[in-house]
C-alpha cells in the first residue's frame, strides 16, 4: 500500500496568526539587519499573516518564485522563522512587562558589577527601583535594596552607610510588610474561590459561616487594611466573590463597583493584567443585572467592547462575556431588534 502523504504542519501559521498588529510591526523591525536570506522569511511571514487557511503549496510557490525545492529545505526555513518569531516576542514582552524590564536592569547590574563599574550599577538600580515602586513589585524591590547595600559595602562608601542606610532599612521593611500583606490577601482570595468551586451548590448557614472565617478582621475589617494598590484590588476581589457566594446582592453590586473603580485608577496595573479586569467587569455586569441597573450594564458592555486584548485568552473572554451579557440584557429589556444586530456582529 502506498503510504499517505504527511499532513503539513500549521504550527507556524497558528503562531503568526496569533500575533497582534503591534507584535507584527515589532517583528518586521526586529528582523532588519539579518542576513540577505531574511527576505524569504519576511515573504513567508507576510503570506502566513494574510492566509486564513494554511496552504503549504501556495506558500512554497511564492517564497521560492515557483522553483521546486526539497521538502527538508522548506522545513528548515519554517523552523528558523518559528524560532525567530519566538525570539522577537521575547524581546517585545521584555519592553512591555514591568517584571521583564526590572529583571533586565538587575541582570545588567550583575554584569557591570563584575567589571567594577559601580557608578553605572547605581544608575541601573535607580531605574529598576523606579519601575519596581511604580508597579509595586515588592520582591524585586528587596533585590534592588540588597544590591544597593552590597555596592556601598564594596565601595566602602562610609557617607552612604552613615546617611542612607537607615532610610534603606526602612524602605526594605516597608517592602516586606507590603509583600506579606499582599500575600495574605491572595491566600484569602484563593481559599474563598476554592471553597465556592468545591461547594458550588451549598447555600446554608454553615456554608456562610465557613466562608466568613476565611475573611479575617485584620485584613477585611476595612479597605484601609490593604497596604498597596494591588492589595486593595485583592481585597475587593475577595469580598466581591464572598458576597456573590452568600447571595448578598446589594453588597455584591457595591463591592463590584468599588473594584472596577480601584482597577481603573491604576492604569499601569490594568495594562499588565487585563484578564482580572475582564473578570471583574463580568461580575459587575452580573450584579447590575441582578439589581436591575440595566443602564449600568450597557455602560460596562461598552467598556468591555473597547478593550484591546493582550492575549488570545483575553480576546476569547471579551468575546464570550460581551455577547453572553448583551443577549441576556436584550432579553430582560425586550430589545430584540438590537439582539438580532448583535447576533450578526457575533457571528462575523
mmCIF file of C-alpha atoms in Angstrom:
data_model
loop_
_atom_site.group_PDB
_atom_site.id
_atom_site.type_symbol
_atom_site.label_atom_id
_atom_site.label_comp_id
_atom_site.label_asym_id
_atom_site.label_seq_id
_atom_site.Cartn_x
_atom_site.Cartn_y
_atom_site.Cartn_z
ATOM 1 C CA UNK A 1 0.000 0.000 0.000
ATOM 2 C CA UNK A 2 1.210 3.491 -0.791
ATOM 3 C CA UNK A 3 1.888 5.486 2.389
ATOM 4 C CA UNK A 4 -0.359 8.508 2.840
ATOM 5 C CA UNK A 5 1.326 11.887 2.466
ATOM 6 C CA UNK A 6 2.098 13.552 5.786
ATOM 7 C CA UNK A 7 -0.259 16.406 6.601
ATOM 8 C CA UNK A 8 1.717 19.684 6.545
ATOM 9 C CA UNK A 9 2.210 21.225 9.977
ATOM 10 C CA UNK A 10 0.341 24.504 10.504
ATOM 11 C CA UNK A 11 2.118 25.307 13.782
ATOM 12 C CA UNK A 12 3.927 28.273 12.236
ATOM 13 C CA UNK A 13 0.721 29.571 10.645
ATOM 14 C CA UNK A 14 -1.094 29.473 14.011
ATOM 15 C CA UNK A 15 1.756 31.359 15.681
ATOM 16 C CA UNK A 16 1.810 34.094 13.019
ATOM 17 C CA UNK A 17 -1.985 34.450 13.070
ATOM 18 C CA UNK A 18 -1.958 34.797 16.868
ATOM 19 C CA UNK A 19 0.234 37.917 16.769
ATOM 20 C CA UNK A 20 -1.227 41.338 17.425
ATOM 21 C CA UNK A 21 -0.672 44.205 14.978
ATOM 22 C CA UNK A 22 1.932 45.697 17.342
ATOM 23 C CA UNK A 23 3.778 42.360 17.575
ATOM 24 C CA UNK A 24 3.821 42.029 13.774
ATOM 25 C CA UNK A 25 5.250 45.536 13.407
ATOM 26 C CA UNK A 26 7.886 44.756 16.012
ATOM 27 C CA UNK A 27 8.879 41.534 14.207
ATOM 28 C CA UNK A 28 9.434 43.379 10.942
ATOM 29 C CA UNK A 29 11.714 45.827 12.769
ATOM 30 C CA UNK A 30 13.414 43.014 14.683
ATOM 31 C CA UNK A 31 14.262 41.082 11.503
ATOM 32 C CA UNK A 32 16.104 44.016 9.938
ATOM 33 C CA UNK A 33 19.879 43.714 9.734
ATOM 34 C CA UNK A 34 19.841 39.924 9.483
ATOM 35 C CA UNK A 35 21.412 38.048 6.557
ATOM 36 C CA UNK A 36 20.160 38.515 2.981
ATOM 37 C CA UNK A 37 18.249 35.241 3.411
ATOM 38 C CA UNK A 38 15.823 37.150 5.601
ATOM 39 C CA UNK A 39 13.829 38.287 2.562
ATOM 40 C CA UNK A 40 12.448 34.740 2.283
ATOM 41 C CA UNK A 41 11.479 34.763 5.943
ATOM 42 C CA UNK A 42 9.680 38.073 5.578
ATOM 43 C CA UNK A 43 7.850 36.900 2.425
ATOM 44 C CA UNK A 44 6.736 33.753 4.258
ATOM 45 C CA UNK A 45 5.758 35.773 7.329
ATOM 46 C CA UNK A 46 3.589 38.178 5.321
ATOM 47 C CA UNK A 47 1.960 35.315 3.393
ATOM 48 C CA UNK A 48 1.046 33.429 6.556
ATOM 49 C CA UNK A 49 -0.158 36.620 8.202
ATOM 50 C CA UNK A 50 -2.751 37.163 5.425
ATOM 51 C CA UNK A 51 -3.683 33.491 4.929
ATOM 52 C CA UNK A 52 -6.929 32.354 6.577
ATOM 53 C CA UNK A 53 -6.325 28.647 5.813
ATOM 54 C CA UNK A 54 -2.809 27.249 5.696
ATOM 55 C CA UNK A 55 -1.795 26.203 2.145
ATOM 56 C CA UNK A 56 1.744 24.800 2.105
ATOM 57 C CA UNK A 57 1.987 24.568 -1.698
ATOM 58 C CA UNK A 58 0.907 28.189 -2.187
ATOM 59 C CA UNK A 59 3.474 29.362 0.367
ATOM 60 C CA UNK A 60 6.274 27.360 -1.259
ATOM 61 C CA UNK A 61 5.465 28.735 -4.713
ATOM 62 C CA UNK A 62 5.533 32.347 -3.516
ATOM 63 C CA UNK A 63 8.611 32.044 -1.301
ATOM 64 C CA UNK A 64 10.724 30.275 -3.963
ATOM 65 C CA UNK A 65 9.233 32.044 -7.015
ATOM 66 C CA UNK A 66 7.825 28.792 -8.393
ATOM 67 C CA UNK A 67 11.181 26.965 -8.230
ATOM 68 C CA UNK A 68 10.797 23.447 -6.863
ATOM 69 C CA UNK A 69 12.712 22.855 -3.608
ATOM 70 C CA UNK A 70 13.308 19.800 -1.474
ATOM 71 C CA UNK A 71 10.982 19.389 1.483
ATOM 72 C CA UNK A 72 13.823 19.458 4.005
ATOM 73 C CA UNK A 73 14.942 22.905 2.911
ATOM 74 C CA UNK A 74 11.409 24.260 3.249
ATOM 75 C CA UNK A 75 11.007 22.632 6.682
ATOM 76 C CA UNK A 76 14.256 24.245 7.857
ATOM 77 C CA UNK A 77 13.045 27.628 6.642
ATOM 78 C CA UNK A 78 9.805 27.230 8.620
ATOM 79 C CA UNK A 79 11.649 26.069 11.758
ATOM 80 C CA UNK A 80 14.046 29.020 11.623
ATOM 81 C CA UNK A 81 11.210 31.503 11.104
ATOM 82 C CA UNK A 82 9.309 29.998 14.046
ATOM 83 C CA UNK A 83 12.337 30.442 16.342
ATOM 84 C CA UNK A 84 12.899 33.957 15.026
ATOM 85 C CA UNK A 85 9.311 34.954 15.837
ATOM 86 C CA UNK A 86 9.553 33.493 19.354
ATOM 87 C CA UNK A 87 12.785 35.440 19.985
ATOM 88 C CA UNK A 88 11.193 38.656 18.726
ATOM 89 C CA UNK A 89 8.200 38.080 21.038
ATOM 90 C CA UNK A 90 10.545 37.597 23.991
ATOM 91 C CA UNK A 91 12.192 40.933 23.167
ATOM 92 C CA UNK A 92 8.762 42.546 22.676
ATOM 93 C CA UNK A 93 7.474 41.256 26.031
ATOM 94 C CA UNK A 94 10.644 42.483 27.735
ATOM 95 C CA UNK A 95 9.750 46.005 26.647
ATOM 96 C CA UNK A 96 6.103 45.708 27.697
ATOM 97 C CA UNK A 97 6.363 43.888 31.041
ATOM 98 C CA UNK A 98 7.499 45.638 34.219
ATOM 99 C CA UNK A 99 8.853 42.347 35.587
ATOM 100 C CA UNK A 100 10.966 41.778 32.487
ATOM 101 C CA UNK A 101 12.281 45.351 32.442
ATOM 102 C CA UNK A 102 13.324 45.134 36.093
ATOM 103 C CA UNK A 103 14.888 41.714 35.560
ATOM 104 C CA UNK A 104 16.815 43.022 32.545
ATOM 105 C CA UNK A 105 18.140 46.023 34.509
ATOM 106 C CA UNK A 106 19.191 43.942 37.533
ATOM 107 C CA UNK A 107 20.966 41.464 35.261
ATOM 108 C CA UNK A 108 22.814 44.447 33.832
ATOM 109 C CA UNK A 109 23.877 45.431 37.352
ATOM 110 C CA UNK A 110 25.413 41.985 37.880
ATOM 111 C CA UNK A 111 27.327 42.275 34.582
ATOM 112 C CA UNK A 112 28.665 45.746 35.359
ATOM 113 C CA UNK A 113 29.495 44.879 38.972
ATOM 114 C CA UNK A 114 31.860 42.101 37.900
ATOM 115 C CA UNK A 115 33.738 44.698 35.846
ATOM 116 C CA UNK A 116 33.989 47.213 38.681
ATOM 117 C CA UNK A 117 31.684 49.798 37.041
ATOM 118 C CA UNK A 118 29.928 50.708 40.282
ATOM 119 C CA UNK A 119 28.575 54.126 39.258
ATOM 120 C CA UNK A 120 26.906 52.511 36.241
ATOM 121 C CA UNK A 121 25.430 49.889 38.591
ATOM 122 C CA UNK A 122 23.857 52.625 40.713
ATOM 123 C CA UNK A 123 22.336 54.223 37.623
ATOM 124 C CA UNK A 124 20.664 50.952 36.589
ATOM 125 C CA UNK A 125 19.484 50.290 40.149
ATOM 126 C CA UNK A 126 17.873 53.734 40.248
ATOM 127 C CA UNK A 127 15.951 52.958 37.033
ATOM 128 C CA UNK A 128 14.947 49.489 38.261
ATOM 129 C CA UNK A 129 13.733 50.810 41.627
ATOM 130 C CA UNK A 130 11.623 53.487 39.951
ATOM 131 C CA UNK A 131 9.784 50.825 37.920
ATOM 132 C CA UNK A 132 9.514 48.422 40.876
ATOM 133 C CA UNK A 133 7.980 51.079 43.147
ATOM 134 C CA UNK A 134 5.502 52.275 40.493
ATOM 135 C CA UNK A 135 4.341 48.734 39.712
ATOM 136 C CA UNK A 136 4.506 47.533 43.344
ATOM 137 C CA UNK A 137 6.983 44.734 42.651
ATOM 138 C CA UNK A 138 7.977 44.184 46.263
ATOM 139 C CA UNK A 139 10.134 41.098 45.735
ATOM 140 C CA UNK A 140 12.193 42.935 43.122
ATOM 141 C CA UNK A 141 12.454 45.957 45.443
ATOM 142 C CA UNK A 142 14.079 43.747 48.068
ATOM 143 C CA UNK A 143 16.614 42.507 45.499
ATOM 144 C CA UNK A 144 17.400 46.100 44.497
ATOM 145 C CA UNK A 145 17.883 47.167 48.127
ATOM 146 C CA UNK A 146 20.227 44.211 48.627
ATOM 147 C CA UNK A 147 22.295 45.343 45.665
ATOM 148 C CA UNK A 148 22.407 48.932 46.966
ATOM 149 C CA UNK A 149 23.824 47.757 50.290
ATOM 150 C CA UNK A 150 26.262 45.429 48.567
ATOM 151 C CA UNK A 151 27.522 48.270 46.372
ATOM 152 C CA UNK A 152 28.022 50.600 49.338
ATOM 153 C CA UNK A 153 29.937 47.888 51.195
ATOM 154 C CA UNK A 154 32.108 47.089 48.158
ATOM 155 C CA UNK A 155 32.913 50.761 47.529
ATOM 156 C CA UNK A 156 33.481 51.305 51.281
ATOM 157 C CA UNK A 157 31.079 54.233 50.977
ATOM 158 C CA UNK A 158 31.099 55.464 54.578
ATOM 159 C CA UNK A 159 28.998 58.522 53.738
ATOM 160 C CA UNK A 160 26.256 56.300 52.274
ATOM 161 C CA UNK A 161 26.356 53.997 55.287
ATOM 162 C CA UNK A 162 26.081 56.974 57.632
ATOM 163 C CA UNK A 163 23.348 58.928 55.820
ATOM 164 C CA UNK A 164 21.328 56.432 53.766
ATOM 165 C CA UNK A 165 21.464 53.055 55.475
ATOM 166 C CA UNK A 166 18.710 53.802 57.984
ATOM 167 C CA UNK A 167 16.392 55.015 55.203
ATOM 168 C CA UNK A 168 17.234 51.967 53.094
ATOM 169 C CA UNK A 169 16.465 49.662 56.033
ATOM 170 C CA UNK A 170 13.103 51.403 56.499
ATOM 171 C CA UNK A 171 12.215 51.055 52.794
ATOM 172 C CA UNK A 172 13.203 47.405 52.924
ATOM 173 C CA UNK A 173 10.949 46.819 55.941
ATOM 174 C CA UNK A 174 8.047 48.567 54.166
ATOM 175 C CA UNK A 175 8.503 46.401 51.074
ATOM 176 C CA UNK A 176 8.482 43.284 53.296
ATOM 177 C CA UNK A 177 5.298 44.458 55.082
ATOM 178 C CA UNK A 178 3.517 45.185 51.809
ATOM 179 C CA UNK A 179 4.635 41.899 50.301
ATOM 180 C CA UNK A 180 3.320 39.971 53.329
ATOM 181 C CA UNK A 181 0.063 41.958 53.258
ATOM 182 C CA UNK A 182 -0.484 41.248 49.552
ATOM 183 C CA UNK A 183 0.365 37.562 50.061
ATOM 184 C CA UNK A 184 -2.279 37.254 52.811
ATOM 185 C CA UNK A 185 -4.956 38.800 50.572
ATOM 186 C CA UNK A 186 -4.064 36.462 47.718
ATOM 187 C CA UNK A 187 -4.258 33.491 50.084
ATOM 188 C CA UNK A 188 -7.710 34.560 51.295
ATOM 189 C CA UNK A 189 -8.965 35.084 47.730
ATOM 190 C CA UNK A 190 -7.903 31.639 46.540
ATOM 191 C CA UNK A 191 -9.279 29.947 49.667
ATOM 192 C CA UNK A 192 -12.677 31.592 49.120
ATOM 193 C CA UNK A 193 -12.558 30.758 45.411
ATOM 194 C CA UNK A 194 -11.618 27.111 46.075
ATOM 195 C CA UNK A 195 -14.418 26.641 48.625
ATOM 196 C CA UNK A 196 -17.015 28.164 46.282
ATOM 197 C CA UNK A 197 -15.945 25.845 43.468
ATOM 198 C CA UNK A 198 -15.877 22.818 45.783
ATOM 199 C CA UNK A 199 -19.247 23.553 47.419
ATOM 200 C CA UNK A 200 -20.960 25.082 44.395
ATOM 201 C CA UNK A 201 -24.477 24.048 45.460
ATOM 202 C CA UNK A 202 -24.203 24.837 49.178
ATOM 203 C CA UNK A 203 -26.179 27.826 50.434
ATOM 204 C CA UNK A 204 -26.878 27.081 54.141
ATOM 205 C CA UNK A 205 -25.829 28.958 57.277
ATOM 206 C CA UNK A 206 -22.847 26.656 57.882
ATOM 207 C CA UNK A 207 -21.577 27.433 54.375
ATOM 208 C CA UNK A 208 -21.813 31.181 55.012
ATOM 209 C CA UNK A 209 -20.019 30.871 58.367
ATOM 210 C CA UNK A 210 -17.252 28.772 56.798
ATOM 211 C CA UNK A 211 -16.734 31.383 54.101
ATOM 212 C CA UNK A 212 -16.753 34.204 56.669
ATOM 213 C CA UNK A 213 -13.943 32.545 58.614
ATOM 214 C CA UNK A 214 -11.752 32.836 55.531
ATOM 215 C CA UNK A 215 -12.010 36.658 55.789
ATOM 216 C CA UNK A 216 -10.074 37.598 58.980
ATOM 217 C CA UNK A 217 -10.772 41.025 60.518
ATOM 218 C CA UNK A 218 -7.113 42.040 60.413
ATOM 219 C CA UNK A 219 -7.438 42.008 56.603
ATOM 220 C CA UNK A 220 -11.118 42.632 55.849
ATOM 221 C CA UNK A 221 -12.317 44.964 58.595
ATOM 222 C CA UNK A 222 -11.867 47.934 56.237
ATOM 223 C CA UNK A 223 -10.247 48.745 52.856
ATOM 224 C CA UNK A 224 -7.532 50.679 54.728
ATOM 225 C CA UNK A 225 -6.102 47.351 55.888
ATOM 226 C CA UNK A 226 -4.698 46.928 52.382
ATOM 227 C CA UNK A 227 -1.200 48.456 52.254
ATOM 228 C CA UNK A 228 -0.871 48.776 48.476
ATOM 229 C CA UNK A 229 -2.995 49.283 45.374
ATOM 230 C CA UNK A 230 -2.564 45.646 44.365
ATOM 231 C CA UNK A 231 -3.597 44.515 47.856
ATOM 232 C CA UNK A 232 -6.659 46.792 47.698
ATOM 233 C CA UNK A 233 -7.669 45.191 44.403
ATOM 234 C CA UNK A 234 -7.361 41.739 46.005
ATOM 235 C CA UNK A 235 -9.396 42.978 48.991
ATOM 236 C CA UNK A 236 -12.292 43.983 46.736
ATOM 237 C CA UNK A 237 -11.986 40.893 44.531
ATOM 238 C CA UNK A 238 -12.262 38.667 47.614
ATOM 239 C CA UNK A 239 -15.237 40.353 49.266
ATOM 240 C CA UNK A 240 -16.952 40.631 45.883
ATOM 241 C CA UNK A 241 -16.627 36.860 45.478
ATOM 242 C CA UNK A 242 -17.829 36.331 49.065
ATOM 243 C CA UNK A 243 -20.954 38.485 48.628
ATOM 244 C CA UNK A 244 -21.803 36.655 45.414
ATOM 245 C CA UNK A 245 -21.499 33.294 47.183
ATOM 246 C CA UNK A 246 -23.711 34.294 50.126
ATOM 247 C CA UNK A 247 -26.229 35.949 47.739
ATOM 248 C CA UNK A 248 -25.947 39.432 49.269
ATOM 249 C CA UNK A 249 -26.906 41.149 46.031
ATOM 250 C CA UNK A 250 -26.573 44.773 47.154
ATOM 251 C CA UNK A 251 -23.107 44.222 48.646
ATOM 252 C CA UNK A 252 -22.133 42.209 45.560
ATOM 253 C CA UNK A 253 -23.014 45.254 43.450
ATOM 254 C CA UNK A 254 -21.302 47.840 45.721
ATOM 255 C CA UNK A 255 -18.090 45.855 46.100
ATOM 256 C CA UNK A 256 -18.031 45.189 42.355
ATOM 257 C CA UNK A 257 -18.386 48.906 41.608
ATOM 258 C CA UNK A 258 -15.567 49.723 44.046
ATOM 259 C CA UNK A 259 -13.396 47.038 42.464
ATOM 260 C CA UNK A 260 -13.853 48.460 38.955
ATOM 261 C CA UNK A 261 -13.007 51.978 40.157
ATOM 262 C CA UNK A 262 -9.963 50.670 42.014
ATOM 263 C CA UNK A 263 -8.579 48.874 38.938
ATOM 264 C CA UNK A 264 -9.322 51.776 36.593
ATOM 265 C CA UNK A 265 -7.458 54.152 38.928
ATOM 266 C CA UNK A 266 -4.295 52.065 38.364
ATOM 267 C CA UNK A 267 -3.865 52.075 34.555
ATOM 268 C CA UNK A 268 -0.352 50.585 34.726
ATOM 269 C CA UNK A 269 -1.699 47.610 36.688
ATOM 270 C CA UNK A 270 -4.676 47.326 34.316
ATOM 271 C CA UNK A 271 -2.438 47.242 31.241
ATOM 272 C CA UNK A 272 -0.363 44.376 32.663
ATOM 273 C CA UNK A 273 -3.231 42.181 33.808
ATOM 274 C CA UNK A 274 -6.270 42.676 31.624
ATOM 275 C CA UNK A 275 -7.670 39.230 32.450
ATOM 276 C CA UNK A 276 -8.619 40.171 36.043
ATOM 277 C CA UNK A 277 -10.307 43.349 34.807
ATOM 278 C CA UNK A 278 -12.377 41.370 32.300
ATOM 279 C CA UNK A 279 -13.494 39.004 35.082
ATOM 280 C CA UNK A 280 -14.266 41.937 37.379
ATOM 281 C CA UNK A 281 -16.320 43.668 34.683
ATOM 282 C CA UNK A 282 -18.233 40.446 34.065
ATOM 283 C CA UNK A 283 -19.102 40.105 37.764
ATOM 284 C CA UNK A 284 -20.046 43.780 37.945
ATOM 285 C CA UNK A 285 -22.415 43.431 34.968
ATOM 286 C CA UNK A 286 -23.994 40.406 36.627
ATOM 287 C CA UNK A 287 -24.508 42.418 39.828
ATOM 288 C CA UNK A 288 -26.020 45.312 37.853
ATOM 289 C CA UNK A 289 -28.368 42.878 36.134
ATOM 290 C CA UNK A 290 -29.423 41.271 39.415
ATOM 291 C CA UNK A 291 -30.227 44.725 40.859
ATOM 292 C CA UNK A 292 -31.936 45.826 37.606
ATOM 293 C CA UNK A 293 -29.405 48.564 36.850
ATOM 294 C CA UNK A 294 -29.624 47.912 33.113
ATOM 295 C CA UNK A 295 -28.190 51.288 32.099
ATOM 296 C CA UNK A 296 -25.011 50.456 34.014
ATOM 297 C CA UNK A 297 -24.864 47.087 32.260
ATOM 298 C CA UNK A 298 -24.869 48.902 28.920
ATOM 299 C CA UNK A 299 -22.079 51.253 30.030
ATOM 300 C CA UNK A 300 -19.955 48.331 31.246
ATOM 301 C CA UNK A 301 -20.585 46.449 27.996
ATOM 302 C CA UNK A 302 -19.217 49.418 26.067
ATOM 303 C CA UNK A 303 -16.081 49.361 28.226
ATOM 304 C CA UNK A 304 -15.684 45.654 27.573
ATOM 305 C CA UNK A 305 -16.162 46.044 23.810
ATOM 306 C CA UNK A 306 -13.479 48.745 23.602
ATOM 307 C CA UNK A 307 -10.802 46.734 25.419
ATOM 308 C CA UNK A 308 -7.709 45.828 23.413
ATOM 309 C CA UNK A 309 -6.859 42.184 24.292
ATOM 310 C CA UNK A 310 -3.303 41.452 25.402
ATOM 311 C CA UNK A 311 -3.503 37.675 24.944
ATOM 312 C CA UNK A 312 -5.586 35.244 22.899
ATOM 313 C CA UNK A 313 -7.273 34.204 26.154
ATOM 314 C CA UNK A 314 -8.247 37.858 26.713
ATOM 315 C CA UNK A 315 -9.734 38.036 23.206
ATOM 316 C CA UNK A 316 -11.850 34.923 23.776
ATOM 317 C CA UNK A 317 -13.024 36.112 27.216
ATOM 318 C CA UNK A 318 -14.009 39.531 25.891
ATOM 319 C CA UNK A 319 -15.967 37.960 23.024
ATOM 320 C CA UNK A 320 -17.708 35.424 25.261
ATOM 321 C CA UNK A 321 -18.562 37.781 28.137
ATOM 322 C CA UNK A 322 -19.679 40.613 25.881
ATOM 323 C CA UNK A 323 -22.173 38.597 23.855
ATOM 324 C CA UNK A 324 -23.390 36.431 26.727
ATOM 325 C CA UNK A 325 -24.211 39.572 28.735
ATOM 326 C CA UNK A 326 -25.526 41.509 25.736
ATOM 327 C CA UNK A 327 -28.040 38.802 24.802
ATOM 328 C CA UNK A 328 -29.174 38.480 28.421
ATOM 329 C CA UNK A 329 -29.635 42.266 28.618
ATOM 330 C CA UNK A 330 -31.675 42.312 25.397
ATOM 331 C CA UNK A 331 -33.836 39.509 26.728
ATOM 332 C CA UNK A 332 -34.565 41.306 30.011
ATOM 333 C CA UNK A 333 -35.199 44.696 28.378
ATOM 334 C CA UNK A 334 -37.107 43.358 25.365
ATOM 335 C CA UNK A 335 -34.670 44.904 22.847
ATOM 336 C CA UNK A 336 -34.951 42.052 20.371
ATOM 337 C CA UNK A 337 -34.061 44.079 17.275
ATOM 338 C CA UNK A 338 -30.823 45.083 18.972
ATOM 339 C CA UNK A 339 -30.204 41.424 19.789
ATOM 340 C CA UNK A 340 -30.533 40.495 16.104
ATOM 341 C CA UNK A 341 -27.974 43.145 15.113
ATOM 342 C CA UNK A 342 -25.599 41.990 17.855
ATOM 343 C CA UNK A 343 -26.015 38.385 16.704
ATOM 344 C CA UNK A 344 -24.813 39.394 13.221
ATOM 345 C CA UNK A 345 -21.709 41.001 14.757
ATOM 346 C CA UNK A 346 -21.149 37.954 16.952
ATOM 347 C CA UNK A 347 -21.309 35.563 14.002
ATOM 348 C CA UNK A 348 -18.986 37.798 11.956
#
